[in-house]
Amino acid sequence: NAGVTQTPKFQVLKTGQSMTLQCAQDMNHEYMSWYRQDPGMGLRLIHYSVGAGITDQGEVPNGYNVSRSTTEDFPLRLLSAAPSQTSVYFCASSPRWDSYQPQHFGDGTRLSIL
Amino acid sequence: KQEVTQIPAALSVPEGENLVLNCSFTDSAIYNLQWFRQDPGKGLTSLLLIQSSQREQTSGRLNASLDKSSGRSTLYIAASQPGDSATYLCARKLTFGKGTKLSVIP
């Protein structure tokens, strides 16, 4: 099993550019989520999904879009990158939508916005 | 809004010492609590998941307890080793603490 796979691992963008961070899991997990991790701020929830076709906002959703067309994939889109979105992004999954616990994490995407 | 607090933010101990990491939360509702380990530049690895109906979980030298009435969880690490050096985070209902950075000195 590959677990949770995130691509790319590193990315540098210019302000105003758009891009998509990819996340895929091969464990047939219902629940998937995106977090950002910043120094001194800890991990903050951006968006989450409890199943295909269902998404909801977390603590810091502004500037990000998500969709969940399949159980396996949960991409995160930056619409117009801003320097404040420089961060490390983690995707996570767990077997049940009602566990409220992201149990399996990807290795992260380190994103810099210039 | 759920708040999760971890104290201390950093801890340095000599090798072989037993230690306790603390996690407190504000929501007394029935949710699981999970402890993670994060190495520098890496993702999070799940260590222990305590179901809301449980009081503790053990894995090797690690033991985690959950006391919903007081809003506290502890992670006990026995006979610490330099390889235990990492940041330890607790999480409850999608909310993470900011972590305790542990350094085990040989």
PDB file of C-alpha atoms in Angstrom:
ATOM      1  CA  ASN A   1       0.000   0.000   0.000  1.00  0.00           C
ATOM      2  CA  ALA A   2       1.227   3.475  -0.877  1.00  0.00           C
ATOM      3  CA  GLY A   3      -0.953   5.092   1.810  1.00  0.00           C
ATOM      4  CA  VAL A   4      -1.457   8.828   1.257  1.00  0.00           C
ATOM      5  CA  THR A   5       0.522  10.273  -1.649  1.00  0.00           C
ATOM      6  CA  GLN A   6       1.029  14.001  -2.138  1.00  0.00           C
ATOM      7  CA  THR A   7       2.487  15.681  -5.192  1.00  0.00           C
ATOM      8  CA  PRO A   8       4.494  17.766  -5.738  1.00  0.00           C
ATOM      9  CA  LYS A   9       6.839  17.675  -2.711  1.00  0.00           C
ATOM     10  CA  PHE A  10       8.137  21.192  -3.362  1.00  0.00           C
ATOM     11  CA  GLN A  11       6.771  24.106  -5.374  1.00  0.00           C
ATOM     12  CA  VAL A  12       7.637  27.766  -5.868  1.00  0.00           C
ATOM     13  CA  LEU A  13       4.970  30.081  -7.263  1.00  0.00           C
ATOM     14  CA  LYS A  14       4.698  33.736  -8.070  1.00  0.00           C
ATOM     15  CA  THR A  15       1.963  35.844  -6.519  1.00  0.00           C
ATOM     16  CA  GLY A  16      -1.237  35.517  -8.520  1.00  0.00           C
ATOM     17  CA  GLN A  17      -0.454  32.138 -10.048  1.00  0.00           C
ATOM     18  CA  SER A  18      -2.793  29.211  -9.560  1.00  0.00           C
ATOM     19  CA  MET A  19      -1.960  25.590  -8.940  1.00  0.00           C
ATOM     20  CA  THR A  20      -3.344  22.312  -7.681  1.00  0.00           C
ATOM     21  CA  LEU A  21      -1.849  20.204  -4.924  1.00  0.00           C
ATOM     22  CA  GLN A  22      -2.614  16.562  -5.493  1.00  0.00           C
ATOM     23  CA  CYS A  23      -3.573  14.025  -2.826  1.00  0.00           C
ATOM     24  CA  ALA A  24      -4.428  10.380  -3.402  1.00  0.00           C
ATOM     25  CA  GLN A  25      -5.055   7.480  -1.024  1.00  0.00           C
ATOM     26  CA  ASP A  26      -5.352   3.794  -1.864  1.00  0.00           C
ATOM     27  CA  MET A  27      -6.976   2.612   1.371  1.00  0.00           C
ATOM     28  CA  ASN A  28     -10.611   3.261   0.378  1.00  0.00           C
ATOM     29  CA  HIS A  29     -10.898   5.782   3.212  1.00  0.00           C
ATOM     30  CA  GLU A  30     -14.077   7.822   3.520  1.00  0.00           C
ATOM     31  CA  TYR A  31     -12.565  10.849   5.221  1.00  0.00           C
ATOM     32  CA  MET A  32      -9.904  13.095   3.689  1.00  0.00           C
ATOM     33  CA  SER A  33      -8.648  16.490   4.757  1.00  0.00           C
ATOM     34  CA  TRP A  34      -6.113  19.204   4.040  1.00  0.00           C
ATOM     35  CA  TYR A  35      -4.063  20.993   6.697  1.00  0.00           C
ATOM     36  CA  ARG A  36      -1.479  23.730   6.546  1.00  0.00           C
ATOM     37  CA  GLN A  37       1.360  23.889   9.046  1.00  0.00           C
ATOM     38  CA  ASP A  38       3.008  27.180   9.907  1.00  0.00           C
ATOM     39  CA  PRO A  39       5.636  27.987  12.579  1.00  0.00           C
ATOM     40  CA  GLY A  40       3.953  28.962  15.819  1.00  0.00           C
ATOM     41  CA  MET A  41       0.487  28.231  14.439  1.00  0.00           C
ATOM     42  CA  GLY A  42       0.489  24.464  14.407  1.00  0.00           C
ATOM     43  CA  LEU A  43      -1.692  22.487  12.001  1.00  0.00           C
ATOM     44  CA  ARG A  44      -4.856  24.191  10.813  1.00  0.00           C
ATOM     45  CA  LEU A  45      -7.662  22.533   8.897  1.00  0.00           C
ATOM     46  CA  ILE A  46      -8.373  24.019   5.449  1.00  0.00           C
ATOM     47  CA  HIS A  47     -11.060  21.745   3.953  1.00  0.00           C
ATOM     48  CA  TYR A  48     -12.297  18.245   4.524  1.00  0.00           C
ATOM     49  CA  SER A  49     -14.468  15.624   2.840  1.00  0.00           C
ATOM     50  CA  VAL A  50     -16.549  12.834   4.373  1.00  0.00           C
ATOM     51  CA  GLY A  51     -17.043  11.030   1.056  1.00  0.00           C
ATOM     52  CA  ALA A  52     -17.128  11.410  -2.709  1.00  0.00           C
ATOM     53  CA  GLY A  53     -19.117  14.488  -3.706  1.00  0.00           C
ATOM     54  CA  ILE A  54     -19.152  15.955  -0.173  1.00  0.00           C
ATOM     55  CA  THR A  55     -16.776  18.681   1.014  1.00  0.00           C
ATOM     56  CA  ASP A  56     -16.834  21.266   3.783  1.00  0.00           C
ATOM     57  CA  GLN A  57     -14.751  24.153   5.079  1.00  0.00           C
ATOM     58  CA  GLY A  58     -12.343  23.991   7.956  1.00  0.00           C
ATOM     59  CA  GLU A  59     -10.738  26.744  10.002  1.00  0.00           C
ATOM     60  CA  VAL A  60      -8.846  28.549   7.204  1.00  0.00           C
ATOM     61  CA  PRO A  61     -10.625  27.914   3.863  1.00  0.00           C
ATOM     62  CA  ASN A  62     -10.213  31.318   2.191  1.00  0.00           C
ATOM     63  CA  GLY A  63      -8.192  31.223  -1.021  1.00  0.00           C
ATOM     64  CA  TYR A  64      -8.547  27.468  -1.458  1.00  0.00           C
ATOM     65  CA  ASN A  65     -10.967  25.218  -3.320  1.00  0.00           C
ATOM     66  CA  VAL A  66     -11.440  21.464  -3.124  1.00  0.00           C
ATOM     67  CA  SER A  67     -13.477  18.789  -4.848  1.00  0.00           C
ATOM     68  CA  ARG A  68     -13.945  15.061  -4.260  1.00  0.00           C
ATOM     69  CA  SER A  69     -15.086  13.359  -7.443  1.00  0.00           C
ATOM     70  CA  THR A  70     -13.674   9.951  -6.418  1.00  0.00           C
ATOM     71  CA  THR A  71     -12.992   8.233  -3.096  1.00  0.00           C
ATOM     72  CA  GLU A  72      -9.267   8.144  -3.860  1.00  0.00           C
ATOM     73  CA  ASP A  73      -8.479  11.736  -4.821  1.00  0.00           C
ATOM     74  CA  PHE A  74      -8.827  15.043  -2.979  1.00  0.00           C
ATOM     75  CA  PRO A  75      -7.020  17.885  -4.791  1.00  0.00           C
ATOM     76  CA  LEU A  76      -6.484  21.310  -3.230  1.00  0.00           C
ATOM     77  CA  ARG A  77      -6.572  24.307  -5.560  1.00  0.00           C
ATOM     78  CA  LEU A  78      -4.976  27.665  -4.912  1.00  0.00           C
ATOM     79  CA  LEU A  79      -6.960  30.134  -6.974  1.00  0.00           C
ATOM     80  CA  SER A  80      -4.603  33.133  -6.906  1.00  0.00           C
ATOM     81  CA  ALA A  81      -1.502  32.480  -4.809  1.00  0.00           C
ATOM     82  CA  ALA A  82      -0.553  35.001  -2.128  1.00  0.00           C
ATOM     83  CA  PRO A  83       2.622  35.175   0.011  1.00  0.00           C
ATOM     84  CA  SER A  84       0.463  34.390   3.079  1.00  0.00           C
ATOM     85  CA  GLN A  85      -0.145  30.945   1.584  1.00  0.00           C
ATOM     86  CA  THR A  86       3.525  30.025   1.908  1.00  0.00           C
ATOM     87  CA  SER A  87       3.344  26.968   4.113  1.00  0.00           C
ATOM     88  CA  VAL A  88       3.680  23.217   4.344  1.00  0.00           C
ATOM     89  CA  TYR A  89       0.499  21.466   3.266  1.00  0.00           C
ATOM     90  CA  PHE A  90      -0.513  18.035   4.519  1.00  0.00           C
ATOM     91  CA  CYS A  91      -3.229  15.748   3.257  1.00  0.00           C
ATOM     92  CA  ALA A  92      -4.695  13.170   5.629  1.00  0.00           C
ATOM     93  CA  SER A  93      -7.241  10.363   5.542  1.00  0.00           C
ATOM     94  CA  SER A  94      -9.061   8.027   7.889  1.00  0.00           C
ATOM     95  CA  PRO A  95     -11.332   5.036   7.353  1.00  0.00           C
ATOM     96  CA  ARG A  96     -14.566   6.457   8.704  1.00  0.00           C
ATOM     97  CA  TRP A  97     -16.096   9.831   8.099  1.00  0.00           C
ATOM     98  CA  ASP A  98     -17.382  10.063  11.677  1.00  0.00           C
ATOM     99  CA  SER A  99     -14.106   9.291  13.419  1.00  0.00           C
ATOM    100  CA  TYR A 100     -13.158  12.979  13.349  1.00  0.00           C
ATOM    101  CA  GLN A 101      -9.548  11.881  13.357  1.00  0.00           C
ATOM    102  CA  PRO A 102      -7.096  12.224  10.437  1.00  0.00           C
ATOM    103  CA  GLN A 103      -5.088   9.068  11.019  1.00  0.00           C
ATOM    104  CA  HIS A 104      -2.837   8.754   7.970  1.00  0.00           C
ATOM    105  CA  PHE A 105      -0.785  11.638   6.639  1.00  0.00           C
ATOM    106  CA  GLY A 106       1.088  12.272   3.425  1.00  0.00           C
ATOM    107  CA  ASP A 107       4.659  13.560   3.480  1.00  0.00           C
ATOM    108  CA  GLY A 108       3.593  17.116   2.716  1.00  0.00           C
ATOM    109  CA  THR A 109       4.006  19.723  -0.006  1.00  0.00           C
ATOM    110  CA  ARG A 110       6.333  22.619   0.767  1.00  0.00           C
ATOM    111  CA  LEU A 111       4.969  25.656  -1.042  1.00  0.00           C
ATOM    112  CA  SER A 112       6.667  29.051  -1.379  1.00  0.00           C
ATOM    113  CA  ILE A 113       4.886  32.052  -2.857  1.00  0.00           C
ATOM    114  CA  LEU A 114       7.154  34.862  -4.021  1.00  0.00           C
TER     115      LEU A 114
ATOM    116  CA  LYS B   1     -14.408  26.005  19.175  1.00  0.00           C
ATOM    117  CA  GLN B   2     -12.298  23.122  20.292  1.00  0.00           C
ATOM    118  CA  GLU B   3      -8.924  24.138  21.702  1.00  0.00           C
ATOM    119  CA  VAL B   4      -6.037  21.762  22.250  1.00  0.00           C
ATOM    120  CA  THR B   5      -3.063  22.850  24.350  1.00  0.00           C
ATOM    121  CA  GLN B   6       0.264  21.118  24.846  1.00  0.00           C
ATOM    122  CA  ILE B   7       2.666  21.927  27.636  1.00  0.00           C
ATOM    123  CA  PRO B   8       5.624  22.215  27.637  1.00  0.00           C
ATOM    124  CA  ALA B   9       6.452  23.488  24.152  1.00  0.00           C
ATOM    125  CA  ALA B  10       9.921  21.968  24.421  1.00  0.00           C
ATOM    126  CA  LEU B  11      11.532  19.389  26.667  1.00  0.00           C
ATOM    127  CA  SER B  12      15.094  18.130  26.964  1.00  0.00           C
ATOM    128  CA  VAL B  13      15.894  14.972  28.945  1.00  0.00           C
ATOM    129  CA  PRO B  14      18.891  12.644  29.352  1.00  0.00           C
ATOM    130  CA  GLU B  15      18.750   9.231  27.697  1.00  0.00           C
ATOM    131  CA  GLY B  16      17.039   6.561  29.776  1.00  0.00           C
ATOM    132  CA  GLU B  17      14.707   8.894  31.615  1.00  0.00           C
ATOM    133  CA  ASN B  18      10.965   8.295  31.747  1.00  0.00           C
ATOM    134  CA  LEU B  19       8.907  11.296  30.694  1.00  0.00           C
ATOM    135  CA  VAL B  20       5.348  12.558  30.361  1.00  0.00           C
ATOM    136  CA  LEU B  21       3.941  14.858  27.703  1.00  0.00           C
ATOM    137  CA  ASN B  22       0.698  16.685  28.426  1.00  0.00           C
ATOM    138  CA  CYS B  23      -2.299  17.566  26.281  1.00  0.00           C
ATOM    139  CA  SER B  24      -5.432  19.400  27.418  1.00  0.00           C
ATOM    140  CA  PHE B  25      -8.637  20.066  25.522  1.00  0.00           C
ATOM    141  CA  THR B  26     -11.720  22.181  26.086  1.00  0.00           C
ATOM    142  CA  ASP B  27     -14.468  20.057  24.527  1.00  0.00           C
ATOM    143  CA  SER B  28     -15.753  17.384  26.892  1.00  0.00           C
ATOM    144  CA  ALA B  29     -17.854  15.676  24.218  1.00  0.00           C
ATOM    145  CA  ILE B  30     -17.272  12.104  23.140  1.00  0.00           C
ATOM    146  CA  TYR B  31     -14.408  12.194  20.669  1.00  0.00           C
ATOM    147  CA  ASN B  32     -11.285  10.164  20.162  1.00  0.00           C
ATOM    148  CA  LEU B  33      -7.832  11.525  20.953  1.00  0.00           C
ATOM    149  CA  GLN B  34      -4.739  10.766  18.959  1.00  0.00           C
ATOM    150  CA  TRP B  35      -1.015  11.231  19.485  1.00  0.00           C
ATOM    151  CA  PHE B  36       1.344  11.801  16.547  1.00  0.00           C
ATOM    152  CA  ARG B  37       5.076  12.070  16.062  1.00  0.00           C
ATOM    153  CA  GLN B  38       6.659  14.444  13.545  1.00  0.00           C
ATOM    154  CA  ASP B  39      10.319  14.349  12.589  1.00  0.00           C
ATOM    155  CA  PRO B  40      11.904  17.497  11.091  1.00  0.00           C
ATOM    156  CA  GLY B  41      10.832  18.036   7.485  1.00  0.00           C
ATOM    157  CA  LYS B  42       8.555  15.006   7.559  1.00  0.00           C
ATOM    158  CA  GLY B  43       4.866  14.223   7.810  1.00  0.00           C
ATOM    159  CA  LEU B  44       2.994  13.015  10.859  1.00  0.00           C
ATOM    160  CA  THR B  45       3.078   9.430  12.065  1.00  0.00           C
ATOM    161  CA  SER B  46       0.230   8.169  14.202  1.00  0.00           C
ATOM    162  CA  LEU B  47       1.451   6.716  17.495  1.00  0.00           C
ATOM    163  CA  LEU B  48      -1.659   5.955  19.505  1.00  0.00           C
ATOM    164  CA  LEU B  49      -5.398   6.456  19.038  1.00  0.00           C
ATOM    165  CA  ILE B  50      -7.540   6.413  22.173  1.00  0.00           C
ATOM    166  CA  GLN B  51     -11.194   5.773  21.478  1.00  0.00           C
ATOM    167  CA  SER B  52     -13.599   7.920  23.469  1.00  0.00           C
ATOM    168  CA  SER B  53     -14.730   4.840  25.421  1.00  0.00           C
ATOM    169  CA  GLN B  54     -11.168   3.920  26.427  1.00  0.00           C
ATOM    170  CA  ARG B  55      -8.970   5.275  29.180  1.00  0.00           C
ATOM    171  CA  GLU B  56      -5.579   4.321  27.791  1.00  0.00           C
ATOM    172  CA  GLN B  57      -3.640   2.715  24.967  1.00  0.00           C
ATOM    173  CA  THR B  58      -0.192   1.153  24.966  1.00  0.00           C
ATOM    174  CA  SER B  59       2.341   0.478  22.242  1.00  0.00           C
ATOM    175  CA  GLY B  60       5.794  -0.686  23.239  1.00  0.00           C
ATOM    176  CA  ARG B  61       7.405   1.981  25.432  1.00  0.00           C
ATOM    177  CA  LEU B  62       4.500   4.377  24.863  1.00  0.00           C
ATOM    178  CA  ASN B  63       1.382   4.684  26.969  1.00  0.00           C
ATOM    179  CA  ALA B  64      -1.327   7.265  26.383  1.00  0.00           C
ATOM    180  CA  SER B  65      -4.159   8.009  28.782  1.00  0.00           C
ATOM    181  CA  LEU B  66      -7.408   9.914  28.339  1.00  0.00           C
ATOM    182  CA  ASP B  67      -9.422  11.606  31.084  1.00  0.00           C
ATOM    183  CA  LYS B  68     -12.471  13.243  29.507  1.00  0.00           C
ATOM    184  CA  SER B  69     -13.761  14.596  32.827  1.00  0.00           C
ATOM    185  CA  SER B  70     -10.660  16.726  33.346  1.00  0.00           C
ATOM    186  CA  GLY B  71     -10.034  17.360  29.635  1.00  0.00           C
ATOM    187  CA  ARG B  72      -6.546  15.882  29.720  1.00  0.00           C
ATOM    188  CA  SER B  73      -4.404  13.297  27.985  1.00  0.00           C
ATOM    189  CA  THR B  74      -0.856  12.258  28.747  1.00  0.00           C
ATOM    190  CA  LEU B  75       1.733  10.440  26.668  1.00  0.00           C
ATOM    191  CA  TYR B  76       4.197   8.479  28.777  1.00  0.00           C
ATOM    192  CA  ILE B  77       7.487   7.455  27.198  1.00  0.00           C
ATOM    193  CA  ALA B  78       9.520   4.899  29.124  1.00  0.00           C
ATOM    194  CA  ALA B  79      13.309   4.613  29.000  1.00  0.00           C
ATOM    195  CA  SER B  80      13.731   7.420  26.474  1.00  0.00           C
ATOM    196  CA  GLN B  81      16.234   7.039  23.619  1.00  0.00           C
ATOM    197  CA  PRO B  82      17.888   9.591  21.296  1.00  0.00           C
ATOM    198  CA  GLY B  83      15.712   8.186  18.484  1.00  0.00           C
ATOM    199  CA  ASP B  84      12.660   9.455  20.368  1.00  0.00           C
ATOM    200  CA  SER B  85      13.731  13.026  19.622  1.00  0.00           C
ATOM    201  CA  ALA B  86      10.929  14.576  17.587  1.00  0.00           C
ATOM    202  CA  THR B  87       7.887  16.800  17.960  1.00  0.00           C
ATOM    203  CA  TYR B  88       4.866  15.115  19.525  1.00  0.00           C
ATOM    204  CA  LEU B  89       1.380  16.375  18.721  1.00  0.00           C
ATOM    205  CA  CYS B  90      -2.011  15.499  20.098  1.00  0.00           C
ATOM    206  CA  ALA B  91      -5.233  15.918  18.146  1.00  0.00           C
ATOM    207  CA  ARG B  92      -8.922  15.823  19.024  1.00  0.00           C
ATOM    208  CA  LYS B  93     -11.804  16.315  16.624  1.00  0.00           C
ATOM    209  CA  LEU B  94      -9.768  17.690  13.742  1.00  0.00           C
ATOM    210  CA  THR B  95      -7.900  20.148  16.014  1.00  0.00           C
ATOM    211  CA  PHE B  96      -4.193  19.811  16.764  1.00  0.00           C
ATOM    212  CA  GLY B  97      -2.098  21.105  19.599  1.00  0.00           C
ATOM    213  CA  LYS B  98       1.068  22.979  18.668  1.00  0.00           C
ATOM    214  CA  GLY B  99       3.227  20.135  19.857  1.00  0.00           C
ATOM    215  CA  THR B 100       6.013  19.418  22.323  1.00  0.00           C
ATOM    216  CA  LYS B 101       9.510  19.293  20.862  1.00  0.00           C
ATOM    217  CA  LEU B 102      11.395  16.526  22.654  1.00  0.00           C
ATOM    218  CA  SER B 103      15.166  16.234  22.705  1.00  0.00           C
ATOM    219  CA  VAL B 104      16.732  13.134  24.272  1.00  0.00           C
ATOM    220  CA  ILE B 105      20.385  13.748  25.059  1.00  0.00           C
ATOM    221  CA  PRO B 106      22.776  10.759  24.785  1.00  0.00           C
TER     222      PRO B 106
END
